[in-house]
PDB file of C-alpha atoms in Angstrom:
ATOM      1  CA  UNK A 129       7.642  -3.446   5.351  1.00 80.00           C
ATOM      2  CA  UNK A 130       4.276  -2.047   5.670  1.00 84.00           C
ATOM      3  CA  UNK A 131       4.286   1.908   6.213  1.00 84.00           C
ATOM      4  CA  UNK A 132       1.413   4.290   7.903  1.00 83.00           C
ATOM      5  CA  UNK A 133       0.663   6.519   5.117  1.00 79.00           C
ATOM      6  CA  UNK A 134      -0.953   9.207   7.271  1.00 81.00           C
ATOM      7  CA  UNK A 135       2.293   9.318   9.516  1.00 86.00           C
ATOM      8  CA  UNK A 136       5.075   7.952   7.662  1.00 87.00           C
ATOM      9  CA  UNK A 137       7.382   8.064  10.213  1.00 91.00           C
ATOM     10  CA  UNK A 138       5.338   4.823  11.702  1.00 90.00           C
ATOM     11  CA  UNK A 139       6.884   1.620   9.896  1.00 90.00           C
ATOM     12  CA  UNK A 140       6.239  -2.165  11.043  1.00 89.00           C
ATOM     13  CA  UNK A 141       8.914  -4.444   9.395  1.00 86.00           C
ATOM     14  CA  UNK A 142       9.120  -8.175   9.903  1.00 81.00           C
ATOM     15  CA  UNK A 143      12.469  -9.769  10.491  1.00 78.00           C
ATOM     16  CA  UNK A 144      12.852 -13.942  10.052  1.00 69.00           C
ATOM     17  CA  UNK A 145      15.209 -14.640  12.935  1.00 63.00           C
ATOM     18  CA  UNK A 146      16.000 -19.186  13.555  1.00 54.00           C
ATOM     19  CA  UNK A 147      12.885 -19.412  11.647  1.00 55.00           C
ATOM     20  CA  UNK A 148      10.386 -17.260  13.631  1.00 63.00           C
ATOM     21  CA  UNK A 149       8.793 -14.189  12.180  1.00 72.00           C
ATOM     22  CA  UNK A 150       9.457 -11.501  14.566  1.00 82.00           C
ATOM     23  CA  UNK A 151       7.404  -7.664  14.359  1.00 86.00           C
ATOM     24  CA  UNK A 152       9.378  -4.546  14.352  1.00 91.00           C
ATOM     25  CA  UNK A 153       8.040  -0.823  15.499  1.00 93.00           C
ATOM     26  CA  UNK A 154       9.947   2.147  14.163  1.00 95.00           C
ATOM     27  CA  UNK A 155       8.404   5.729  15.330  1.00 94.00           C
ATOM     28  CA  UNK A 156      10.777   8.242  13.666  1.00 96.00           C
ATOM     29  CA  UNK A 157      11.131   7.035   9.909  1.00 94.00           C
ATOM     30  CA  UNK A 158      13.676   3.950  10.800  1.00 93.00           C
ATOM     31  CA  UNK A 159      16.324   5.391  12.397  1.00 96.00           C
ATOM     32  CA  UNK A 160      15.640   3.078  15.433  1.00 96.00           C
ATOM     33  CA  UNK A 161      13.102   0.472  15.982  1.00 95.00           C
ATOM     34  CA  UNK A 162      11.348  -1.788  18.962  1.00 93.00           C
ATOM     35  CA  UNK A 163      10.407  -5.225  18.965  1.00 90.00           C
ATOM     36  CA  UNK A 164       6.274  -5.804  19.118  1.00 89.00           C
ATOM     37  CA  UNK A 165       6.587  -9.760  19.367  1.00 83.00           C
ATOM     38  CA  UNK A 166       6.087 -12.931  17.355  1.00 80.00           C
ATOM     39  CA  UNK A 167       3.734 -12.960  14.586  1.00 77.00           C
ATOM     40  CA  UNK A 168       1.112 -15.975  15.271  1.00 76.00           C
ATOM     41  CA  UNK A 169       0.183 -18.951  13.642  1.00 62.00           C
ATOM     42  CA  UNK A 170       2.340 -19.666  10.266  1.00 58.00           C
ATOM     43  CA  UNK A 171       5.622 -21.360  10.168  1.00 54.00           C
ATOM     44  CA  UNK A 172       5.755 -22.322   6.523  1.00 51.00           C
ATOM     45  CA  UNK A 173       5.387 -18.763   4.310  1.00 49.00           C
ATOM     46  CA  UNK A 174       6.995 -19.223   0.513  1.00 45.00           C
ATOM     47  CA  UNK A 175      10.536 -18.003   0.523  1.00 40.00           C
ATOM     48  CA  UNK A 176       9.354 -14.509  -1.444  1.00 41.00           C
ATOM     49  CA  UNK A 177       6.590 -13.317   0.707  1.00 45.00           C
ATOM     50  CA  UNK A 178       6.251 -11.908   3.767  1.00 45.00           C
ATOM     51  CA  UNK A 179       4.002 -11.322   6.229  1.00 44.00           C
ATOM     52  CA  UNK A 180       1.197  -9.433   4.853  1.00 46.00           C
ATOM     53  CA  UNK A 181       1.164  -6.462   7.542  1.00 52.00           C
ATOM     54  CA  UNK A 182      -1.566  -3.516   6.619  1.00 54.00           C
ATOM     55  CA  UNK A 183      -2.248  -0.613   8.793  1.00 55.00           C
ATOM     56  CA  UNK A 184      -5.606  -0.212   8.409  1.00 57.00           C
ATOM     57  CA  UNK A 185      -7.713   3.632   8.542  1.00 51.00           C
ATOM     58  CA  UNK A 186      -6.456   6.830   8.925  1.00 54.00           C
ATOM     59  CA  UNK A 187      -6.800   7.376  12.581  1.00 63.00           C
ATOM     60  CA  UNK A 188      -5.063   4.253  14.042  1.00 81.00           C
ATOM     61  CA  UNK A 189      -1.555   2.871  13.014  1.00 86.00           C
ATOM     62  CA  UNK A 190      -2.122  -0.157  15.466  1.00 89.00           C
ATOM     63  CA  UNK A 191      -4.380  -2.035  13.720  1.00 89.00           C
ATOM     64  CA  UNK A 192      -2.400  -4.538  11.916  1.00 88.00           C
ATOM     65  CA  UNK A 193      -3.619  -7.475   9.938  1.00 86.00           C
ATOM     66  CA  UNK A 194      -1.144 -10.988   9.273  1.00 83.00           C
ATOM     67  CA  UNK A 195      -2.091 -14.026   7.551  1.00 78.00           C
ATOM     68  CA  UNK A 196      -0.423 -17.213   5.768  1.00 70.00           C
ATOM     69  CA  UNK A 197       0.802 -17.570   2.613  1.00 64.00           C
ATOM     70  CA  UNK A 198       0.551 -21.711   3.278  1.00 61.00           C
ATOM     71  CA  UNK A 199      -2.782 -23.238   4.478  1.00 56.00           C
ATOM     72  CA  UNK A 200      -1.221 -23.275   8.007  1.00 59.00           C
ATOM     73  CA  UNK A 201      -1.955 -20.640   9.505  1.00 60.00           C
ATOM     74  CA  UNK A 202      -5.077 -18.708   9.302  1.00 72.00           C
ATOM     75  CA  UNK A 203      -5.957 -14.819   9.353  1.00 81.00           C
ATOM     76  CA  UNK A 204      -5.106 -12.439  12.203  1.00 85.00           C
ATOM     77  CA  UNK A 205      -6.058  -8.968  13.486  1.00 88.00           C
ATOM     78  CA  UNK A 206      -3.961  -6.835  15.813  1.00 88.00           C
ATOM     79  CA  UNK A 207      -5.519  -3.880  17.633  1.00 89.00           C
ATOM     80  CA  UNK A 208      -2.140  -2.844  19.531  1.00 92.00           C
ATOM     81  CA  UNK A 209       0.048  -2.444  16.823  1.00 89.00           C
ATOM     82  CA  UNK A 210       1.243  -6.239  16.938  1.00 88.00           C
ATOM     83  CA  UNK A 211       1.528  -7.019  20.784  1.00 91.00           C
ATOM     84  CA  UNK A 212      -1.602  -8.762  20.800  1.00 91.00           C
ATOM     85  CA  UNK A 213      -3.259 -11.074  17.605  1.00 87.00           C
ATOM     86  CA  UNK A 214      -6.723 -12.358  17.485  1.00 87.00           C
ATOM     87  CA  UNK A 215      -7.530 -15.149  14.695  1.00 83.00           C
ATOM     88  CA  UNK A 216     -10.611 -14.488  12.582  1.00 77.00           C
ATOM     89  CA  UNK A 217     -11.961 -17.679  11.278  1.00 69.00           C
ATOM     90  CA  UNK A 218     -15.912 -17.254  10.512  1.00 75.00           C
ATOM     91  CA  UNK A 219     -15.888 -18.041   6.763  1.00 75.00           C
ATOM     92  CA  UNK A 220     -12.099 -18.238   6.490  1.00 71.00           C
ATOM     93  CA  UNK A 221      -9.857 -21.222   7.654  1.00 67.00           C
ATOM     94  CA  UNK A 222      -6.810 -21.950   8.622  1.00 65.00           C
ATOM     95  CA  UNK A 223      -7.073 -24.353   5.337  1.00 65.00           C
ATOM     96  CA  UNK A 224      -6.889 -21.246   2.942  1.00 72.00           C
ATOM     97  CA  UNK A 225      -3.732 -19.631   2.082  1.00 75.00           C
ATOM     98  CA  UNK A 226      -3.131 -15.803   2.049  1.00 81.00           C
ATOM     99  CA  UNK A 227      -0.161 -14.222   0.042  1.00 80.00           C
ATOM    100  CA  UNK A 228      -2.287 -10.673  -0.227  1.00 85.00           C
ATOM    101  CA  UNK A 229      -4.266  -8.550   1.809  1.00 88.00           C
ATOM    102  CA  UNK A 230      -5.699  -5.197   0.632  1.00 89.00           C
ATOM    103  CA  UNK A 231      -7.856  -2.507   2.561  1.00 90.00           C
ATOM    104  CA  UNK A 232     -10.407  -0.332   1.226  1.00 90.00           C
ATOM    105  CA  UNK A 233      -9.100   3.007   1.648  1.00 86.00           C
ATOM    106  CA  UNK A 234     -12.314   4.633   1.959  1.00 86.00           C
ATOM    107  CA  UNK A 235     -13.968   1.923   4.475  1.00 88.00           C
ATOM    108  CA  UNK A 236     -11.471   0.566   6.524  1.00 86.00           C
ATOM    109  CA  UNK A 237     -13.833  -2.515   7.546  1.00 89.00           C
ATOM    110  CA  UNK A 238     -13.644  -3.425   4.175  1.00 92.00           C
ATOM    111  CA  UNK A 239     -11.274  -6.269   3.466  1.00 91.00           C
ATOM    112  CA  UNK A 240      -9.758  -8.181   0.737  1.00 92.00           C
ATOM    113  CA  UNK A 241      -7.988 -11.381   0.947  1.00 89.00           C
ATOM    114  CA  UNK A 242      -6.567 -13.509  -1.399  1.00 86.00           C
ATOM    115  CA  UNK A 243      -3.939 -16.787  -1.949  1.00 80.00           C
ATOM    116  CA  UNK A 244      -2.737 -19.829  -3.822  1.00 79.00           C
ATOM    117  CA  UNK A 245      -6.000 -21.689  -4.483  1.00 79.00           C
ATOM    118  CA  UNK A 246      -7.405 -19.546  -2.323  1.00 81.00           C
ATOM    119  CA  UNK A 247      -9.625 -16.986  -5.069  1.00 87.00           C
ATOM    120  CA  UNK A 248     -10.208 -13.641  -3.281  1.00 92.00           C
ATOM    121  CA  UNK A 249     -12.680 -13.276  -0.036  1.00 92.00           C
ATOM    122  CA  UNK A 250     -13.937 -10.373   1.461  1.00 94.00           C
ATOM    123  CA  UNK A 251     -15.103  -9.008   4.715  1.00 92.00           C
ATOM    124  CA  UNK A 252     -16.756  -6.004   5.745  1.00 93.00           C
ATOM    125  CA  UNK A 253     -16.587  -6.037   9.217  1.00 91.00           C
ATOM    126  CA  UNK A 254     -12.536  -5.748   9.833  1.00 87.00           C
ATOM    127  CA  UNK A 255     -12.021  -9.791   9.134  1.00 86.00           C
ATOM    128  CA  UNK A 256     -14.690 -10.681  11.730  1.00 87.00           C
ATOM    129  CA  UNK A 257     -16.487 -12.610   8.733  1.00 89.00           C
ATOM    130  CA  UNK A 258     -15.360 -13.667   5.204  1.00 89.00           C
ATOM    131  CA  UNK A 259     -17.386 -14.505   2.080  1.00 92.00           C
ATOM    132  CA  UNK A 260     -15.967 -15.597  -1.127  1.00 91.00           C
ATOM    133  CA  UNK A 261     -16.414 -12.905  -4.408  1.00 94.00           C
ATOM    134  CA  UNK A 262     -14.464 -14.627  -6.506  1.00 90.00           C
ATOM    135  CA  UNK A 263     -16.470 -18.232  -7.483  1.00 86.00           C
ATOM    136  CA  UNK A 264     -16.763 -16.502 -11.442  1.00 86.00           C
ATOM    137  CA  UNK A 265     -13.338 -17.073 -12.259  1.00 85.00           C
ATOM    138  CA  UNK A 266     -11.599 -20.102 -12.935  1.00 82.00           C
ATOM    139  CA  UNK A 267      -8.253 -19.000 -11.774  1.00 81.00           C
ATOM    140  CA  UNK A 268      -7.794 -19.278  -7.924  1.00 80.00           C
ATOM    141  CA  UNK A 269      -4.379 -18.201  -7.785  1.00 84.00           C
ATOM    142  CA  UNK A 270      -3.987 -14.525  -6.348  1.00 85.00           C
ATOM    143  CA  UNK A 271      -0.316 -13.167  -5.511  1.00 85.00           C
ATOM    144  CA  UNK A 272      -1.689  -9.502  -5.103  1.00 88.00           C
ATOM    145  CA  UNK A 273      -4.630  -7.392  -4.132  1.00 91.00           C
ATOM    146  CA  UNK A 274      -4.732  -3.384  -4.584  1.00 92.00           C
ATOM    147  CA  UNK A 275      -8.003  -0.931  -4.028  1.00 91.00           C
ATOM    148  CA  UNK A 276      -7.842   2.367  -5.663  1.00 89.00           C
ATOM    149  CA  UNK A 277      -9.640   5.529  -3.452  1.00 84.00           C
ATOM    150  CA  UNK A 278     -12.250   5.005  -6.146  1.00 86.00           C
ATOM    151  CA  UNK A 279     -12.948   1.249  -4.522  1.00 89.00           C
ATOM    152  CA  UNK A 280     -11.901  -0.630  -7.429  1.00 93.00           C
ATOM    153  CA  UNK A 281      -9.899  -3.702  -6.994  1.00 95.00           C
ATOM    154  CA  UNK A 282      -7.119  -5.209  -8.740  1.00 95.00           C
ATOM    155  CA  UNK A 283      -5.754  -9.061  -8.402  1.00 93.00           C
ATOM    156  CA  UNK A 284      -3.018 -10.293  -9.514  1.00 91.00           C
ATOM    157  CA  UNK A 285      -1.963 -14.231 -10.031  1.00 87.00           C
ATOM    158  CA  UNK A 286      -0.958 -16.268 -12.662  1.00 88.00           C
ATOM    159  CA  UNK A 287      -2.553 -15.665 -14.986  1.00 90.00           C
ATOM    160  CA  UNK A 288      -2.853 -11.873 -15.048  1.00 92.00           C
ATOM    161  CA  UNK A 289      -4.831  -8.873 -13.778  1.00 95.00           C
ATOM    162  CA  UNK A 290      -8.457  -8.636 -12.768  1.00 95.00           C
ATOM    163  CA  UNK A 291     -10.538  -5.809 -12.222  1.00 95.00           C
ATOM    164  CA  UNK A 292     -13.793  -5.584 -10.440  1.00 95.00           C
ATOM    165  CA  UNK A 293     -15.839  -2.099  -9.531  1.00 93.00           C
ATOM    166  CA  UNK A 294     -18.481  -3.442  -7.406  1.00 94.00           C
ATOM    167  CA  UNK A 295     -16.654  -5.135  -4.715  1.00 92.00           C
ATOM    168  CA  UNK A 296     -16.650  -8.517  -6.718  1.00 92.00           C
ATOM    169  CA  UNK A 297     -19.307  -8.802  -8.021  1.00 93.00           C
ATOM    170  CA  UNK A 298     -18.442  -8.759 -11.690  1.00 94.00           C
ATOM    171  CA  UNK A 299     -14.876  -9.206 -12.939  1.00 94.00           C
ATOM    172  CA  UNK A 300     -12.676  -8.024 -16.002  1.00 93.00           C
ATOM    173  CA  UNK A 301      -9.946  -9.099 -17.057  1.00 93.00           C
ATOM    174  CA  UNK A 302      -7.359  -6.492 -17.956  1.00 93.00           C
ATOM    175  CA  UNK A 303      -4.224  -8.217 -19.736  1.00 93.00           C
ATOM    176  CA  UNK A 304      -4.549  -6.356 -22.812  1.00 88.00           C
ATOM    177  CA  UNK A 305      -0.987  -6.407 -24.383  1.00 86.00           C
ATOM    178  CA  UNK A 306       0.956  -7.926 -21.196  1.00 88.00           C
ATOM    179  CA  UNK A 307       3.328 -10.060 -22.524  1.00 85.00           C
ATOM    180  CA  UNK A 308       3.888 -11.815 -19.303  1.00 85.00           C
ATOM    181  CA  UNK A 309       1.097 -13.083 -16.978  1.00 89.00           C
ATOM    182  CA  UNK A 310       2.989 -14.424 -13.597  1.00 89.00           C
ATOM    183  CA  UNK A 311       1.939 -11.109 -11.865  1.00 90.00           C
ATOM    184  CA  UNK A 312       3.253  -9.881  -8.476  1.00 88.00           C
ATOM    185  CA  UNK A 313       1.907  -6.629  -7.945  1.00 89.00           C
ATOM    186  CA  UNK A 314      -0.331  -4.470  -9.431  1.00 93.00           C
ATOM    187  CA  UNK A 315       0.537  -0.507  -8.440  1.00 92.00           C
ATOM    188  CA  UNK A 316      -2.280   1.798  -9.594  1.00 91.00           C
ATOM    189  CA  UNK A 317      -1.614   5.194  -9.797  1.00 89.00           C
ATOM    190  CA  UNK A 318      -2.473   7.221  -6.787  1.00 84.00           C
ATOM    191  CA  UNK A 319      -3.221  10.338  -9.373  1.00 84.00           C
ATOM    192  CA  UNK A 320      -4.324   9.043 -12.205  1.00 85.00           C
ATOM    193  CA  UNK A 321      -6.839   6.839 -12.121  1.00 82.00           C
ATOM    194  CA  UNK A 322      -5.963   5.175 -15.946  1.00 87.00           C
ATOM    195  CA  UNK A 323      -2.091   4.607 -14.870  1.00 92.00           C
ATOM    196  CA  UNK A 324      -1.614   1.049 -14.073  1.00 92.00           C
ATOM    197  CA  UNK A 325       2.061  -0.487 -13.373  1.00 94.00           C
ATOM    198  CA  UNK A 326       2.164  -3.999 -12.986  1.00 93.00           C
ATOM    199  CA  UNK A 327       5.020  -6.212 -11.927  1.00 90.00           C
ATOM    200  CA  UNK A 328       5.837  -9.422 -13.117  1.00 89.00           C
ATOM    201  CA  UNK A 329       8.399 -12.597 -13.930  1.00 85.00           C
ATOM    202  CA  UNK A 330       9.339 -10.978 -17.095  1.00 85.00           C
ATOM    203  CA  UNK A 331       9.746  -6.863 -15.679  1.00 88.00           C
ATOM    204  CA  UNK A 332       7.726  -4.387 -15.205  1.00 92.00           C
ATOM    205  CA  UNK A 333       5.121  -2.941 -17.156  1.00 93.00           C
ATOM    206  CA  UNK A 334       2.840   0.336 -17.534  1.00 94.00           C
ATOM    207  CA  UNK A 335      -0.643   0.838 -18.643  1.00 93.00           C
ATOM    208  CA  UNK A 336      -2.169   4.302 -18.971  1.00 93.00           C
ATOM    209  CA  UNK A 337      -5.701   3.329 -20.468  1.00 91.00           C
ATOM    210  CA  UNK A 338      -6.787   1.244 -17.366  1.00 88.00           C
ATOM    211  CA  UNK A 339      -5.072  -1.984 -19.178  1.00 89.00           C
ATOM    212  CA  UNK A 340      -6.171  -2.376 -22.654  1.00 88.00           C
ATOM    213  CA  UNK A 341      -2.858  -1.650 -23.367  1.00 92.00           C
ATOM    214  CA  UNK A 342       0.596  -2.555 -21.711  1.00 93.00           C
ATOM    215  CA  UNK A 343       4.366  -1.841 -22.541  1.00 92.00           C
ATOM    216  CA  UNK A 344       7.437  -2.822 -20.686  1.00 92.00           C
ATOM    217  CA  UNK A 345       9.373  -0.241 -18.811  1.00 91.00           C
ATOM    218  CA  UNK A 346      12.515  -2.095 -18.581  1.00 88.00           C
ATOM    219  CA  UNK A 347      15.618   0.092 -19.047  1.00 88.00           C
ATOM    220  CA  UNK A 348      18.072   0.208 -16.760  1.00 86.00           C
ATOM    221  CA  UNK A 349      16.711  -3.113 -14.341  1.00 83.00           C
ATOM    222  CA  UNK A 350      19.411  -5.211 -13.589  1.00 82.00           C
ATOM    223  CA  UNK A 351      16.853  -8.387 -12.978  1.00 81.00           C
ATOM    224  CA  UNK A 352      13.529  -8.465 -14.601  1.00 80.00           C
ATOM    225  CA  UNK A 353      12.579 -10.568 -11.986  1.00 82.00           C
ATOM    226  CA  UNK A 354      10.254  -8.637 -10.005  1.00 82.00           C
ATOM    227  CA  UNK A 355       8.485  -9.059  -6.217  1.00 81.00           C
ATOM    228  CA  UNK A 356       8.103  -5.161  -4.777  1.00 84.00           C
ATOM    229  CA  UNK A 357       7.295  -2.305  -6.561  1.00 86.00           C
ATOM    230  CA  UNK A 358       6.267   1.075  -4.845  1.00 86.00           C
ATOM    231  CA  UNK A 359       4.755   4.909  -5.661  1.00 86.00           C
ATOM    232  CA  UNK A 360       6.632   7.873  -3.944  1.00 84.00           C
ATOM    233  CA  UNK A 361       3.000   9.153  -2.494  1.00 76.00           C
ATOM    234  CA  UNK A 362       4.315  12.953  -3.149  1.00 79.00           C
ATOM    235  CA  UNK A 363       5.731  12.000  -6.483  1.00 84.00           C
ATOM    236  CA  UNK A 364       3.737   9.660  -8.708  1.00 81.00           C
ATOM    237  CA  UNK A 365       5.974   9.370 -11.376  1.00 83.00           C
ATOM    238  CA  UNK A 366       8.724   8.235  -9.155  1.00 89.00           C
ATOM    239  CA  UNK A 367       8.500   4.575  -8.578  1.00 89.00           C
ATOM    240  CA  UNK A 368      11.116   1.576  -6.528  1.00 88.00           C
TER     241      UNK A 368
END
């Protein structure tokens, strides 16, 4: 489910019907919704991750963005809210597998992609063109991507978090006391720039020094097992 933030009443939700991956429109916060079509290319996505759908800027909820999470599939850009996908290929293959895509929220040509063996790419020209920014670190394995307003990128894989403030450049890793490294999201806080949650195998986990320093947040989870974690965007300290 992939939600406009400037108009939330403008969700796109993808629905697996005899194995194809069909786009939904909903205009007035769910209540009803419209089918936009097929989503192109990849047949084979892992079992927990979905179509990576981000509406991209704040003056256009019909720019959509879906890639693979297999190497089957390549990267595609929507300009009609989903009717319509073009591939974008230059400097990123159908070979390379995408579980996360993230978009700066200050430069919406400013990508990030990211996947199993994959490392993390980036393009600044709305996918037209991809270059890799992550050949530093050993670890190729990215389940999540998140930019902050601020323009500083997390990733997520398995084997923890890594931060970078110049757009890849240079990277940090940020584990501090995480007890559990198989991450799935990473969830900054949109008010607090040092308030980090982070989702994982083992729970889910806070961080309020930019992560030197984690501790569970546990209580009252049924399953520690953890794929989706979200901010209320009028209520930070309200999380699902």
């Amino acid at each position: 489910i992939s939600v406009y933030p400037v108009m939330p009443n403008m969700i796109y939700r993808v629905t697996n019907i005899a194995g194809w991956d069909s786009l939904y429109l909903s205009t007035d916060y769910g209540n009803s919704w419209t089918v936009r079509g097929a989503l192109p290319g990849c047949t084979n996505r892992f079992w927990f991750t979905a179509p990576y759908l981000v509406t991209i800027g704040t003056n256009n909820p019909y720019t959509l963005y879906t890639a693979c999470s297999r190497s089957d599939g390549g990267f595609y850009r929507s300009t009609d809210g989903g009717i319509s996908w073009d591939e974008d290929t230059v400097g990123f293959t159908r070979s390379l597998s995408v579980n996360a895509i993230a978009v700066d929220p200050n430069d919406s040509s400013t990508l990030y992609a990211g996947g199993w063996g994959t490392g993390v790419y980036r393009s600044t020209n709305r996918g037209g063109q991809w270059v890799s920014i992550s050949s530093s670190i050993q670890d190729r394995y990215a389940m999540v991507l998140s930019v902050t307003p601020s323009g500083v990128l997390y990733w997520g894989g398995t084997s923890g978090i890594y931060r970078t403030m110049n757009h890849g450049l240079s990277w940090q890793t940020i584990n501090g006391s995480l007890a559990n490294l198989d991450v799935f999201g990473v969830v900054p806080s949109p008010s607090n720039p040092g308030t980090i949650y982070a989702h994982t195998f083992g729970g889910a986990y806070v961080s309020y020094d930019g992560g030197l320093a984690w501790q569970q947040i546990n209580n009252g989870l049924f399953d520690p097992d953890i794929f989706f974690m979200g901010i209320d965007p009028t209520n930070p300290g309200t999380l699902y």
